[in-house]
XYZ file of C-alpha atoms in Angstrom:
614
model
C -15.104 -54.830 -103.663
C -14.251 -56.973 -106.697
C -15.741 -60.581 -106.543
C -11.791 -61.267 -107.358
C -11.251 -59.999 -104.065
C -14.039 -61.652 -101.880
C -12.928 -65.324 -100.118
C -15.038 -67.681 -99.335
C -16.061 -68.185 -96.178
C -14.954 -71.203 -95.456
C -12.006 -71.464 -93.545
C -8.835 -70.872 -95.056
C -6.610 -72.093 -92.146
C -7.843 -74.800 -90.725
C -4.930 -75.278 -87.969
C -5.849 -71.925 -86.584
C -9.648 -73.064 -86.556
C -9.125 -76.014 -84.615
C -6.649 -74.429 -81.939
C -9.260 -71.492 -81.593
C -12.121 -74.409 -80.561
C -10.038 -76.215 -78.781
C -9.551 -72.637 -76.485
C -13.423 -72.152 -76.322
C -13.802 -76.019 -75.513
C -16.501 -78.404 -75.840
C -20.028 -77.078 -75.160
C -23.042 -75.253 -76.617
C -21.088 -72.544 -78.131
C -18.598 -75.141 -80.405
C -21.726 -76.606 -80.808
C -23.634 -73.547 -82.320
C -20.626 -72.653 -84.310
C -20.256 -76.366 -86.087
C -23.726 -76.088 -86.618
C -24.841 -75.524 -90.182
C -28.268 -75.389 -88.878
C -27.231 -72.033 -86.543
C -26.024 -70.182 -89.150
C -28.841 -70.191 -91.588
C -30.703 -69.011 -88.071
C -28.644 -66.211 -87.476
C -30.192 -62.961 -87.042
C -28.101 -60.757 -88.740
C -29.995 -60.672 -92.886
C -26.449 -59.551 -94.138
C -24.354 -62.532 -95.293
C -20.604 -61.623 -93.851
C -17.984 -61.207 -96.709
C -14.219 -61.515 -96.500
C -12.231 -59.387 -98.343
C -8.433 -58.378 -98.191
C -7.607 -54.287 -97.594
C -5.227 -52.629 -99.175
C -2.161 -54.355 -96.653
C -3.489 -57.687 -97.362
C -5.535 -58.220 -93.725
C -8.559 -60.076 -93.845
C -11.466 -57.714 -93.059
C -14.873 -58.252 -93.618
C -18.133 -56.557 -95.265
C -21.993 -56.859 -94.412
C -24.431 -55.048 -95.759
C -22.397 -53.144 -98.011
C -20.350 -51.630 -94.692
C -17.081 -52.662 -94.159
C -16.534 -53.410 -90.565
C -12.652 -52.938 -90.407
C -10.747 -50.052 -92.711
C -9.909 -51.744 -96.182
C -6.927 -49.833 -95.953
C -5.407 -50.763 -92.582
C -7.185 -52.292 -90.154
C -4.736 -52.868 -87.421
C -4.228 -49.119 -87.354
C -7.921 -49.038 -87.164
C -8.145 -51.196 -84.436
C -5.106 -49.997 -82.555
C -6.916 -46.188 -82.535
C -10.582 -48.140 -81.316
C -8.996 -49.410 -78.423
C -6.481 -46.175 -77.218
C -9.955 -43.872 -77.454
C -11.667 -47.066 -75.526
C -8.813 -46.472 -73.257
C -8.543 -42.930 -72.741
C -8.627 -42.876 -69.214
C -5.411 -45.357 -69.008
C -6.989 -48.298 -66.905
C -8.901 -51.138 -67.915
C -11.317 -52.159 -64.975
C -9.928 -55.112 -62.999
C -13.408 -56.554 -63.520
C -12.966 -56.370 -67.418
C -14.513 -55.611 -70.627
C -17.674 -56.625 -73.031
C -17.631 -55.685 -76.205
C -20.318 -55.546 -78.525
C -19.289 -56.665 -81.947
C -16.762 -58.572 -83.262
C -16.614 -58.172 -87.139
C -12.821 -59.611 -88.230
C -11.579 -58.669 -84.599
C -8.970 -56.437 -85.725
C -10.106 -53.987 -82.563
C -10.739 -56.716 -80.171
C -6.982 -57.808 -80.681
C -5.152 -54.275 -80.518
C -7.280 -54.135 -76.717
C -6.478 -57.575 -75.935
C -2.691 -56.147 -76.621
C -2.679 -53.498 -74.914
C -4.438 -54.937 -71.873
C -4.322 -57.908 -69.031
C -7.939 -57.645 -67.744
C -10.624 -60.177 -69.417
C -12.657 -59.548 -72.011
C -16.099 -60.740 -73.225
C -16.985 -60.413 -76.364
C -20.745 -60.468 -77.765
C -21.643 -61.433 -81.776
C -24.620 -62.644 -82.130
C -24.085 -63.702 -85.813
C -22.190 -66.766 -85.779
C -21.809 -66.888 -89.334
C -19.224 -63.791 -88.797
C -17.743 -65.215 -85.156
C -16.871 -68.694 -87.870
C -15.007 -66.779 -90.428
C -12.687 -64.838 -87.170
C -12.335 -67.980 -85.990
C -11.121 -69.068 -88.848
C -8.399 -66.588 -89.718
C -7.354 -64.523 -86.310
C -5.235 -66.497 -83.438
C -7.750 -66.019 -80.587
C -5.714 -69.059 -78.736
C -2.855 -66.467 -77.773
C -5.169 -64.685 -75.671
C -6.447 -68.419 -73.820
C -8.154 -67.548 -70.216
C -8.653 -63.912 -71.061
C -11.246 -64.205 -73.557
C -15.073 -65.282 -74.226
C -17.190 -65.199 -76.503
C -21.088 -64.461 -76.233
C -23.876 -65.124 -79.071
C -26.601 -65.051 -76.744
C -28.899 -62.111 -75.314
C -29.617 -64.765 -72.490
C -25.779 -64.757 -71.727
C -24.763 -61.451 -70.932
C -26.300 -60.990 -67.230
C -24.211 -64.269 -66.587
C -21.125 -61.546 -66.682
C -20.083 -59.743 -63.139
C -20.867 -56.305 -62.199
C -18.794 -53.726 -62.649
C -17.453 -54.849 -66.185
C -16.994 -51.747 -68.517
C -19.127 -51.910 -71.933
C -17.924 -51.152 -74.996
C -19.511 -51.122 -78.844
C -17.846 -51.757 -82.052
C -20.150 -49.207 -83.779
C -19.848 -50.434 -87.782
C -20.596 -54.090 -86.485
C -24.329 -52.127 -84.764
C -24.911 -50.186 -87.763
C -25.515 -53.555 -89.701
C -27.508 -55.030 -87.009
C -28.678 -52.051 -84.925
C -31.993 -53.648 -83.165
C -30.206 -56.366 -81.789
C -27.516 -53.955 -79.956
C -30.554 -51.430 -78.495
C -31.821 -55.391 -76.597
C -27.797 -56.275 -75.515
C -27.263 -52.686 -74.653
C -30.635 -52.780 -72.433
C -29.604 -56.472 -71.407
C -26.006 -54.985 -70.348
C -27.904 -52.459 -67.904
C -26.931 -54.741 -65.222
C -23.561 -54.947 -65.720
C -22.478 -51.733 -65.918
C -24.844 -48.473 -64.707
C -21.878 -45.779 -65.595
C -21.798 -46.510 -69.004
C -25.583 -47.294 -69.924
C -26.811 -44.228 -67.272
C -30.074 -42.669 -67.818
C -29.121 -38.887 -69.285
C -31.220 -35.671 -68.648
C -31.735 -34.560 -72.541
C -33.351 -31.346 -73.728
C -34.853 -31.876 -77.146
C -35.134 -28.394 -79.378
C -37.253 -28.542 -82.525
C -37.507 -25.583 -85.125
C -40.288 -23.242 -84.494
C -42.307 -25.249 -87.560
C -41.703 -27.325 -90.752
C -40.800 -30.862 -91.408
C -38.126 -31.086 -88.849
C -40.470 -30.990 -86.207
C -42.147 -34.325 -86.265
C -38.678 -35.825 -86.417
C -38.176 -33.740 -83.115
C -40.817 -35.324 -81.329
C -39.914 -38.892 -83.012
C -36.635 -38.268 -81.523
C -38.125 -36.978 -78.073
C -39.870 -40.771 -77.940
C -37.246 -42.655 -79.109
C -35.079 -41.285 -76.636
C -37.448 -42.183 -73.703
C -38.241 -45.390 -75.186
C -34.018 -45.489 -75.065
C -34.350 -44.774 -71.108
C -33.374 -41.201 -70.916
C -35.338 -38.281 -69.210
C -36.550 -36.518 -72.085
C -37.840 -32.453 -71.778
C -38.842 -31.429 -74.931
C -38.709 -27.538 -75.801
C -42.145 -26.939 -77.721
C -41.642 -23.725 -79.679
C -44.649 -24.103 -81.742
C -46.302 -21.723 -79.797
C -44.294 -19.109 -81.353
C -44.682 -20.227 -84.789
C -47.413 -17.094 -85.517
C -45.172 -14.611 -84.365
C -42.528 -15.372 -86.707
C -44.696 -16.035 -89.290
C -46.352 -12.757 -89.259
C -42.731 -10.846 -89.514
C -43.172 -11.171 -93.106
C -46.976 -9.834 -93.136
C -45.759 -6.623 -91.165
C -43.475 -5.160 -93.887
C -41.751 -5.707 -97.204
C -38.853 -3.640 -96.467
C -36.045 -6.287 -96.310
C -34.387 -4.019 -93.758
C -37.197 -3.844 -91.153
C -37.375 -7.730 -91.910
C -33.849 -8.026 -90.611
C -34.445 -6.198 -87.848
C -37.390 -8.042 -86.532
C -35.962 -11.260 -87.442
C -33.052 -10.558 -84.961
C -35.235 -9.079 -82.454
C -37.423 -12.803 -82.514
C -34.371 -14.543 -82.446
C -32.544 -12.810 -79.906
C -36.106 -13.012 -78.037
C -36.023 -17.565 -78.578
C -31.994 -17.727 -77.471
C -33.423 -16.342 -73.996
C -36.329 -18.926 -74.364
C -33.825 -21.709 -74.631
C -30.986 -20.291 -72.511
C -34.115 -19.923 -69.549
C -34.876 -23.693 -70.036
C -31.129 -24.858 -70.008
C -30.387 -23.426 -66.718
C -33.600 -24.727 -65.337
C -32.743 -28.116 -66.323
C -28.923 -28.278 -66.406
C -28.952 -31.177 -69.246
C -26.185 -33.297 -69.551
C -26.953 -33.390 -73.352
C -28.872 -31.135 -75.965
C -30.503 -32.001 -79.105
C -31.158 -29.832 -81.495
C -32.807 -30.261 -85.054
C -32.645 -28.654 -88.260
C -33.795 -25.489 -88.352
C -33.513 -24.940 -84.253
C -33.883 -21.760 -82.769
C -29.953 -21.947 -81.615
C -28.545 -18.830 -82.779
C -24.663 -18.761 -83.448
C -23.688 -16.743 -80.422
C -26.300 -18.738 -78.307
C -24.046 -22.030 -79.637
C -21.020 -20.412 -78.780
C -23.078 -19.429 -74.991
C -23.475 -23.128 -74.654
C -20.335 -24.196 -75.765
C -18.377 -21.846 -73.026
C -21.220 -23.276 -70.136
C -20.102 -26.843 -70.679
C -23.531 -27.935 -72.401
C -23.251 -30.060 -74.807
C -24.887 -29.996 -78.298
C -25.862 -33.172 -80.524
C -26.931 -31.755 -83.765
C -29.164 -33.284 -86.342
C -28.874 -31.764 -89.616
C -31.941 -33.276 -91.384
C -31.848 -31.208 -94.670
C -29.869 -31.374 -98.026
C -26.606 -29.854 -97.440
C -26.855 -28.584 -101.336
C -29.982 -26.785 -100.723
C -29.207 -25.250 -97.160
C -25.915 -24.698 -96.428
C -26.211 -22.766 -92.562
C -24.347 -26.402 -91.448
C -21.209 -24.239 -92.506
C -21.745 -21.952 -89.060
C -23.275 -24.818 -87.448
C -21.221 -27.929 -87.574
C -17.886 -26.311 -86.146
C -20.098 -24.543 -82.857
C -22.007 -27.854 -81.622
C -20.355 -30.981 -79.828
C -21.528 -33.611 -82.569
C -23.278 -33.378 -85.880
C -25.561 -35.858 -87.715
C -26.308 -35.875 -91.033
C -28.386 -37.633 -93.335
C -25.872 -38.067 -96.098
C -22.441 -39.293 -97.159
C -20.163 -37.738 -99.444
C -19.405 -35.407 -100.440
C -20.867 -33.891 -97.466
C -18.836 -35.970 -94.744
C -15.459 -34.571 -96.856
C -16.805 -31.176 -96.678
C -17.442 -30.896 -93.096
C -13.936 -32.420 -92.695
C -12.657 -30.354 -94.538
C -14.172 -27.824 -91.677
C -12.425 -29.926 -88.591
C -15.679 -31.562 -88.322
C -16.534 -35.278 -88.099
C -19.507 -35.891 -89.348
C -21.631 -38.731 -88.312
C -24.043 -40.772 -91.038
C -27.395 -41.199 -88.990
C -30.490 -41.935 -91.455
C -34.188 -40.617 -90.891
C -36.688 -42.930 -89.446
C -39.952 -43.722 -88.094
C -42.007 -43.328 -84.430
C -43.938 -46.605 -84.228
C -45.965 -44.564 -81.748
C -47.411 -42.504 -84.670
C -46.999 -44.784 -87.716
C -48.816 -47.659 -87.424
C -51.525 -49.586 -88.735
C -54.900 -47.927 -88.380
C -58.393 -49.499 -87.991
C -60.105 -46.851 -90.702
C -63.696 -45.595 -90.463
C -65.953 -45.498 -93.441
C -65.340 -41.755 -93.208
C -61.744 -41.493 -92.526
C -61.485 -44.399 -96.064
C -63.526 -42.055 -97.984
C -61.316 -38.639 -97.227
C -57.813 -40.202 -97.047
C -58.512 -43.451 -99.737
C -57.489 -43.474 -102.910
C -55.907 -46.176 -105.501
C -52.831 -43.634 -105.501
C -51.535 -40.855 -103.360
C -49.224 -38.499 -102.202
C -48.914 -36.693 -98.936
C -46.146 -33.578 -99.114
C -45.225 -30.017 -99.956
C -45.526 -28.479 -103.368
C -41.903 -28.261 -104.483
C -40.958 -27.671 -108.114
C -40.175 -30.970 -109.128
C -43.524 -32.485 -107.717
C -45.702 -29.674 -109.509
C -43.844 -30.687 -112.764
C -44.751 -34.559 -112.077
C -47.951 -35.208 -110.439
C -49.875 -34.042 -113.501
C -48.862 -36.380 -115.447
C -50.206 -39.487 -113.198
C -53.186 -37.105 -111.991
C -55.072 -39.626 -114.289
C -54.130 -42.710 -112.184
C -56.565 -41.832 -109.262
C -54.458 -39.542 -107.570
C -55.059 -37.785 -104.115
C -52.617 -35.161 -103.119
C -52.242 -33.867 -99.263
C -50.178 -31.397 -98.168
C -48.885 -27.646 -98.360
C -47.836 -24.971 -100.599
C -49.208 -26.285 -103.813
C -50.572 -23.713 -106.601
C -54.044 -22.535 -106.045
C -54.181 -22.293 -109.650
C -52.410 -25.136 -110.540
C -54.808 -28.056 -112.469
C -53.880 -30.702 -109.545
C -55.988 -28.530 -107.162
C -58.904 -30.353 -107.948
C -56.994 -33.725 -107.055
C -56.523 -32.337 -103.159
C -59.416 -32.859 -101.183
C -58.214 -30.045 -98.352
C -56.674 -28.042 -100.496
C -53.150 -26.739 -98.812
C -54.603 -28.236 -95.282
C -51.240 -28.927 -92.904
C -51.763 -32.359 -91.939
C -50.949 -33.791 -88.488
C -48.758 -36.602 -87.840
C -51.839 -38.626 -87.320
C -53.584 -37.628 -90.564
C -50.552 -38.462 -92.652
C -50.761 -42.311 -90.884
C -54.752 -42.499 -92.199
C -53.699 -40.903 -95.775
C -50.954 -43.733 -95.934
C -53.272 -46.458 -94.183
C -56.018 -45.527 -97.032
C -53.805 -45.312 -99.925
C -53.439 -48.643 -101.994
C -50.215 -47.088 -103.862
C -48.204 -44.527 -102.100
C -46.063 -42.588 -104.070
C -43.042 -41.605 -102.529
C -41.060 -38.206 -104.450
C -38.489 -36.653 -103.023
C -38.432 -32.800 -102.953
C -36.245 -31.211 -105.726
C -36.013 -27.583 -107.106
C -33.944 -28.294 -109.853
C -35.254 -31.083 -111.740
C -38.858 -31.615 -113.336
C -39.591 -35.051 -111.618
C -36.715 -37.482 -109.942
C -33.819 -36.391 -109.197
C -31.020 -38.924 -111.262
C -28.293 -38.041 -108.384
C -30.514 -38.228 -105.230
C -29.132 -39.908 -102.064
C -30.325 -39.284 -98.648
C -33.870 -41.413 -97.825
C -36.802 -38.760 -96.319
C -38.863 -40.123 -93.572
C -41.453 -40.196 -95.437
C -40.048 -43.670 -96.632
C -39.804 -45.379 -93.066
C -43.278 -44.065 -92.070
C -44.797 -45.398 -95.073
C -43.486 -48.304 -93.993
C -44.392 -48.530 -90.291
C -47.821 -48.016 -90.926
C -47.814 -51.375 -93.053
C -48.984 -49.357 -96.201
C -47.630 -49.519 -100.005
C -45.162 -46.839 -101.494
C -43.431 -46.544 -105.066
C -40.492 -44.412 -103.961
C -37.942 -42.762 -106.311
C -34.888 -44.292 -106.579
C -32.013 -42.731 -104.288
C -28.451 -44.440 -103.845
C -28.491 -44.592 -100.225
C -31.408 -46.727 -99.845
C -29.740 -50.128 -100.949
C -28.109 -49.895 -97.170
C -31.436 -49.536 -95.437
C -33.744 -51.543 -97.771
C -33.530 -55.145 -99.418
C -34.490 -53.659 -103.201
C -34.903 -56.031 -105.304
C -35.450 -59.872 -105.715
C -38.151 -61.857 -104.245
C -37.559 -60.605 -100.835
C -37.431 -57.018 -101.475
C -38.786 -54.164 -99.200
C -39.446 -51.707 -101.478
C -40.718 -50.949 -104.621
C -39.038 -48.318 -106.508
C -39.186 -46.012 -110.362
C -36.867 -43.919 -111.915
C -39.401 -41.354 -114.398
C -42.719 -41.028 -114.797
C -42.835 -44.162 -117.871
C -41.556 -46.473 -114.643
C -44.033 -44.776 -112.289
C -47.144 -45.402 -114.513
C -45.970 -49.070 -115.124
C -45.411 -49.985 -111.150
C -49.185 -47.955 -110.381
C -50.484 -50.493 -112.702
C -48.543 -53.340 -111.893
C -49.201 -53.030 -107.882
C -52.658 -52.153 -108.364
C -53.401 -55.272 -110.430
C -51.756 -57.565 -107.628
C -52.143 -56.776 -104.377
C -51.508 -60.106 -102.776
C -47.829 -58.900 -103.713
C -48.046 -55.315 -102.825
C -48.667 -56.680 -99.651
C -46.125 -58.907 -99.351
C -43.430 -56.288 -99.983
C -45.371 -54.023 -97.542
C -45.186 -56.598 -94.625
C -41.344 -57.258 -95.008
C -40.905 -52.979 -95.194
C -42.840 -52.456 -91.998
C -40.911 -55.911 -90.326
C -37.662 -54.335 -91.718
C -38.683 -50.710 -89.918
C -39.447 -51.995 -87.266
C -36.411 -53.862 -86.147
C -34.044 -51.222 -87.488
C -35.187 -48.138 -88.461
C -37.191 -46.399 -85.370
C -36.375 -43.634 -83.739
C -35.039 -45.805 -80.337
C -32.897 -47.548 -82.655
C -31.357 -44.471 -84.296
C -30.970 -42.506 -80.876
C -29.656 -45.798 -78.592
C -26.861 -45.979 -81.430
C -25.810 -42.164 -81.425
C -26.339 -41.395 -77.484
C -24.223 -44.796 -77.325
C -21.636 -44.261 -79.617
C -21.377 -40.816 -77.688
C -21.097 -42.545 -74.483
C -18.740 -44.450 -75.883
C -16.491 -41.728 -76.682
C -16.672 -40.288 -73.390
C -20.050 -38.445 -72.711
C -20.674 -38.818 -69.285
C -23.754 -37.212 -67.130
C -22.619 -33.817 -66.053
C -21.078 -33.125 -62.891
C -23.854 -33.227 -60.083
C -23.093 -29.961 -58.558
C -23.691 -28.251 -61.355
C -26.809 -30.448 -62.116
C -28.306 -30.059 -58.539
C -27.917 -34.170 -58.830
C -26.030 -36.415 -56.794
C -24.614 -39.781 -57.688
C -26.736 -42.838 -56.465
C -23.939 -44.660 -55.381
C -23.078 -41.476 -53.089
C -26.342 -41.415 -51.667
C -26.776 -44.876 -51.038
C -23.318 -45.188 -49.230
C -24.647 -42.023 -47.085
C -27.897 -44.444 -46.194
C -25.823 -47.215 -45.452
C -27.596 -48.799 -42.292
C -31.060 -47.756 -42.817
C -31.974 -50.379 -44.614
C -35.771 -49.098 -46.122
C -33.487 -45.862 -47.613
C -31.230 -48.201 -49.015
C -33.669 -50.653 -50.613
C -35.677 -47.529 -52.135
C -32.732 -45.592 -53.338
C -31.300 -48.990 -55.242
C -34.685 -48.108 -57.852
C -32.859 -45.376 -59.110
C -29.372 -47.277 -59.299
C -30.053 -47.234 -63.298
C -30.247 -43.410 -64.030
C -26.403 -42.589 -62.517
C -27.358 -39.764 -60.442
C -30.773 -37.805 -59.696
C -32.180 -34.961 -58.378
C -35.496 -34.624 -56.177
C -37.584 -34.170 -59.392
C -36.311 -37.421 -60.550
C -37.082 -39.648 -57.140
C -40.408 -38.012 -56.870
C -40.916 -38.593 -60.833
C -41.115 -42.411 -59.909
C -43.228 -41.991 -57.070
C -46.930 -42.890 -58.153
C -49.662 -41.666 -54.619
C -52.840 -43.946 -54.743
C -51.507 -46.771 -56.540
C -50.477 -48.542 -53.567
C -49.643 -47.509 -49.777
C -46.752 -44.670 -49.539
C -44.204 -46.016 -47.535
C -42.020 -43.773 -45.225
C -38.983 -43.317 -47.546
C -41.648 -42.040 -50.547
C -44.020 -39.806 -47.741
C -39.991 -37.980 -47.103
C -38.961 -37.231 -50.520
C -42.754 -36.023 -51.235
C -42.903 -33.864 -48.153
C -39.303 -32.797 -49.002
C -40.625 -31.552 -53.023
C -43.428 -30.256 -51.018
C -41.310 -28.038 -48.955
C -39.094 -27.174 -52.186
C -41.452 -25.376 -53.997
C -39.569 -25.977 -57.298
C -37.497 -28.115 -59.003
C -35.081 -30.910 -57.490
């Protein structure tokens, strides 16, 4: 948007501003909101701008996402609340919704509804400006407003949850604590799901697998996580066997045809009510379509460029929801498939990447003034040797044997673990950070999507020098004296920052401290898998039906107990998860940590008698 176009945010009508206080009455919240003080304490680093769209509603911007269409946001709104209200009925016990942006969505419910509503925005810099411009007082009785975590348990049970996804995009840490806080309130929509996680057989989707495997748990869901590692040998050693391309072929189907039985055989034993996959998963298109037709569910992460590898064609239109890790043109293309694609950025696993305590060995291997941990690909053999002067270490995979730079890698072509790539980026005083290319001959000029590499960097409270790429200005403060990252744009700008960083390191560390703060709070794994499980939930995954699960609901079985109390009281531990099976009770049962009582010594002897799975 135009700075013609941006408003201040000062209020523009200040008859509607008064008669929208007068509806939320004196107290703490009129208090917060006159309060200059609170809004220079608001947690949201994204100052709110208002802007008109294209019919001349205000909307507004954070971050450099618009929360509202700039085209037409009441259509916008009016589509957020029919999907919010797909099954017809708003609960008599009401509504909260998380996020309020303009309130163009909030309004079309409100319209379409009698039931109350809560609504919670914890930045009251953007409640101030809807204040300011929408008539809230029409809706007097029915509405409230929230800006505290502290509030929401003060809402009754039974209220339905809903989330205004762009406003948790811009702020998504904060809606993974209300979302948790909101447990309470509503079990349905916040249930615990059974998830199978697939990773590819090997490569660099596979530590994103298992980051995604912990940031789901960490999210509360019952995680099984389908390790095909084991068969990485196997397919490895098709290609040894023969160079015939036919036989290759041939084998190739045989191993994959072999891995959809592996899967299919892990499905049925766990009935999930979600699966998902990674790049590069051994899902097979007629094994999709299998899964599809059984009622499972896929959730697809496509962690790749969709220039380089372009399978997502076959993929996207088989699999329930698909993630990608960049915007257009690829969003346009898969609509132009019937597929909506959904924008979900890499990230980091906190459990991994984190500061590490070094030994004097461990400095010595992995140290060095500058580094870089990653594969070989073209445009990195064309551009290391021209910093191999600066100190450089290299780690990582297919690089030349008889490349020059060999005698910068200390374990030559050595696949690192997860936890070696946190001590190489622990020991490293500059970090260089260059994403993969086989076109160009250093930095890509057009790159977009942000590798992992640059949140792990991060989380482990090291220094990188990352390439520029044009999606990074919505994940990263970049410049100014706040700035997260440090970035270059050719090999002149990449000599200049080595120097630079290494001759002040007081500021190197500065920017690293606000990087790992910033990666923390917003880019894990838990954040990016509470905001796609919820926004899924939101548009109507539910757990699967319990006969087919070998579950039953809680509330069933707790109803069936009804007048023993000690069944009751024991079954209300699992009120969270929706509905369980006798894997799932005994799961929480810990013998020898403190006396079994009767209800636990039943469900044990019952998993004893069982002899498999509940």
């Amino acid at each position: 948007m135009s700075d013609k176009e941006s408003e201040t945010v000062q209020s523009q009508h200040p008859e509607v501003f008064a008669e929208n206080l007068r509806m939320i009455g004196p107290g703490a919240l009129t208090n917060r909101i006159l309060s200059r003080e609170s809004a220079r304490a608001t947690p949201d680093p994204f100052p709110p701008v208002l802007v008109r769209a294209k019919n001349g509603q205000p909307v507004m911007t954070a971050g450099g996402i618009s929360l509202h269409s700039v085209y037409d946001p009441q259509k916008e709104g009016d589509l957020w609340a029919r999907e919010a209200l797909s099954d017809g009925v708003c609960p008599e016990e009401g509504v909260l919704i998380l996020g309020l942006g303009m309130g163009h969505h909030v309004i079309s419910f409100l319209n379409r509804t009698t039931c109350p509503v809560w609504v919670f925005e914890p930045d009251l810099r953007r409640l101030r400006i809807s204040l300011s411009y929408m008539d809230w007082f029409r809706f007097r009785g029915r509405i409230r407003f929230l800006t505290e975590l502290s509030e929401l348990p003060s809402i009754s049970p039974g209220v339905r949850l809903l989330v205004h996804s762009p406003s948790e995009r811009t702020h998504p840490n904060g809606y993974v604590a209300a979302r948790k806080m909101a447990g309470s309130i509503h079990e349905e929509t916040i249930a615990s799901l059974r998830i199978l996680v697939i990773p590819p057989v090997y490569g660099g989707s596979y530590p994103v697998a298992q980051g995604v495997a912990n940031g789901l748990k960490s999210a509360g869901h019952r995680v099984s996580f389908f390790d095909a590692s084991p068969f990485e040998g196997a397919l490895r050693a098709i290609g040894a066997q023969t160079s015939l391309d036919l036989h290759k072929r041939q084998l190739h189907g045989l191993f994959s045809g072999f891995m959809d039985e592996m899967v299919m055989a892990k499905v049925l034993s766990l009935k999930p009510d979600l699966i998902v996959a990674l790049a590069q998963a051994p899902l097979s298109l007629s094994l999709l379509k299998r899964l599809r037709e059984m009622g499972f569910p896929v959730a697809y992460w496509f962690v790749e460029d969709f220039r380089l590898t372009t399978y997502w064609e076959s993929v996207a239109p088989l699999v329930h929801d698909f993630a990608v890790i960049q915007k257009e043109p690829f969003l346009s293309r898969l609509s132009d498939l019937g597929v909506r694609g959904r924008y979900l950025p890499a990230a980091a696993d906190p459990n991994i990447f984190f500061p590490r305590d070094l030994s004097a060995a461990d400095r010595s291997l992995y140290g060095a003034p500058v580094g870089f941990m990653g594969a070989g690909y073209h445009n990195r053999q064309k551009f290391f040797p021209k910093i191999a002067d600066l100190g450089l270490k290299i780690f990582g995979t297919e690089w030349n044997p008889s490349d020059l730079l060999i005698r910068n890698m200390p374990l030559p072509n050595k696949r690192m673990s997860p936890d070696e790539c946190a001590r190489i980026f622990s020991a490293t005083d500059v970090n260089i950070n260059l994403h993969s290319s086989v076109y160009h001959n250093g930095v890509n000029p057009d790159g977009d999507f942000v590798n992992p590499r640059t949140f792990e960097i991060a989380a482990c409270g090291a220094f990188s020098l990352v390439d520029r790429r044009s999606l990074m200005e919505e994940l990263f403060v970049m410049e100014g004296p706040l700035a997260e990252v440090a970035l270059f744009d050719d090999e002149s700008s990449c000599r200049a920052g080595v120097s630079h960083y290494l001759n002040h390191p007081e500021e190197r560390m500065a920017i690293s401290r606000r990087a790992m703060s910033r990666v923390l709070r917003d880019h894990t794994y838990e954040v990016r898998m509470s905001q796609w499980i919820g926004d899924l939930i939101g548009e109507g995954l539910r757990p699967a039906n319990p006969e087919m699960t070998g579950r039953w609901p809680v509330d069933r079985l707790i109803s069936r107990a009804s007048g023993d109390d000690g069944l009751v009281s024991f079954l209300n531990r699992y009120r969270h998860m929706g509905s369980v099976g006798l894997d799932d009770i005994v799961g929480q049962i810990a013998p020898g940590k403190d006396e079994i009582t009767p209800e636990e010594a039943t469900f044990l002897l019952m998993k004893e008698f069982s002899g498999g799975p509940g």
